[in-house]
Amino acid sequence: MYTMGVDIGSASSKVVILKDGTDIVVAEVVQFGTGSSGPQRALDEAIKKSNLSLSDMSKIVVTGYGRFGFDKADKQISEISCHAKGIFFLVPTARTIIDIGGQDAKAIRLDARGNVSQFFMNDKCAAGTGRFLDVMARVLEINIEEMADYDARATEVTKVSSTCTVFAESEVISHLSKGVSKENIIAGVHASVASKACGLAYRTGLEDDIVMGGGVAQNAGVVRAIRRELGRPVIVAPNPQITGALGAALYAYDEAKKANL
Ligand code: ADP
């Protein structure tokens, strides 16, 4: 039996096709999110790569910020539930999840069975999210994928203290004009994102294992800054950007079983 999970975010669209609730057949990420052709492109690519058709899917579940505009799903489920389910499937020892996406950051506490017992979310402000990093990468004229390498070469962490993205952007420009290296500024940018994510995570009680998901978990500089801030080991989920879509595909499997498909 095949099921599909679709996660339509602000920055990217993700599709996971699952076989029998256990095997990931395809995990597709397109770096365009809601309001663009991203969801359709991710869907088309996933179908093409799997050699299946949409009618082969017993159930489809959609999640993410853009889920309300997607009409091919049997059910919509919240991002918190889907990220939790996806991460617990990949890392069953996970008890605290830190998920940083394009426009929000979440900290989720799981019980030993993978149920969400508590969560905290910042979706009011770009600071502490992928958007903040994208803005800073643009100001610094580097690609988002290069941020971690710059961070690794930093000799010190230049403080970026503004809590507002617009002011932080001016602060970064001011650091640049004073001759501060991009490496040290980027370490400061990562520390700023880490401090906000950890603020959310502390409120959950911070039980081990701590696992990171979301697109920003691909930035090793942010992961390093979070480990430094917490002083604890942090596991990065395998293929962290697809954990929401994976959770949605797992929910779709549960739905299909309930319907005896
Ligand atoms: P959403 O679900 O809201 O669309 P994602 O979980 O896809 O967001 O995360 C998007 C963010 O992840 C981007 O804003 C960017 O900062 C970061 N990101 C995406 N790909 C990479 C990468 N290859 N390396 C580092 N950071 C990345």
XYZ file of C-alpha atoms and ligand atoms in Angstrom, residues 7 9-12 14 31 100-103 130-131 133-134 144-145 214-216 218-219 241, ligand 1:
50
model
C 4.187 19.540 3.451
C 5.794 25.486 3.785
C 6.586 29.146 3.267
C 9.985 28.409 1.734
C 9.688 24.918 0.257
C 7.960 18.546 0.281
C 12.647 25.124 -2.856
C 13.246 25.629 12.506
C 11.560 26.253 9.165
C 11.262 29.145 6.754
C 9.024 31.322 8.853
C 15.018 30.507 8.183
C 13.796 33.831 6.804
C 19.086 33.541 7.830
C 18.002 34.059 4.199
C 22.495 29.838 2.349
C 24.360 26.521 1.796
C 13.246 21.551 9.481
C 15.264 23.089 6.678
C 17.518 25.081 9.013
C 20.808 21.490 7.337
C 22.850 24.480 8.436
C 13.598 19.080 5.725
P 9.169 25.744 5.360
O 8.680 24.368 5.755
O 8.613 26.857 6.196
O 9.005 26.014 3.895
P 11.849 24.640 5.566
O 11.735 23.678 6.692
O 11.917 24.120 4.182
O 10.725 25.777 5.674
O 13.140 25.540 5.869
C 13.515 26.572 5.005
C 14.797 27.222 5.514
O 15.828 26.239 5.591
C 15.317 28.279 4.560
O 14.771 29.538 4.919
C 16.825 28.212 4.750
O 17.252 29.147 5.711
C 17.081 26.806 5.295
N 17.730 25.916 4.318
C 17.123 25.260 3.281
N 18.015 24.514 2.598
C 19.209 24.697 3.220
C 20.526 24.188 2.990
N 20.797 23.352 1.992
N 21.504 24.581 3.826
C 21.238 25.427 4.853
N 20.036 25.947 5.109
C 19.026 25.590 4.318
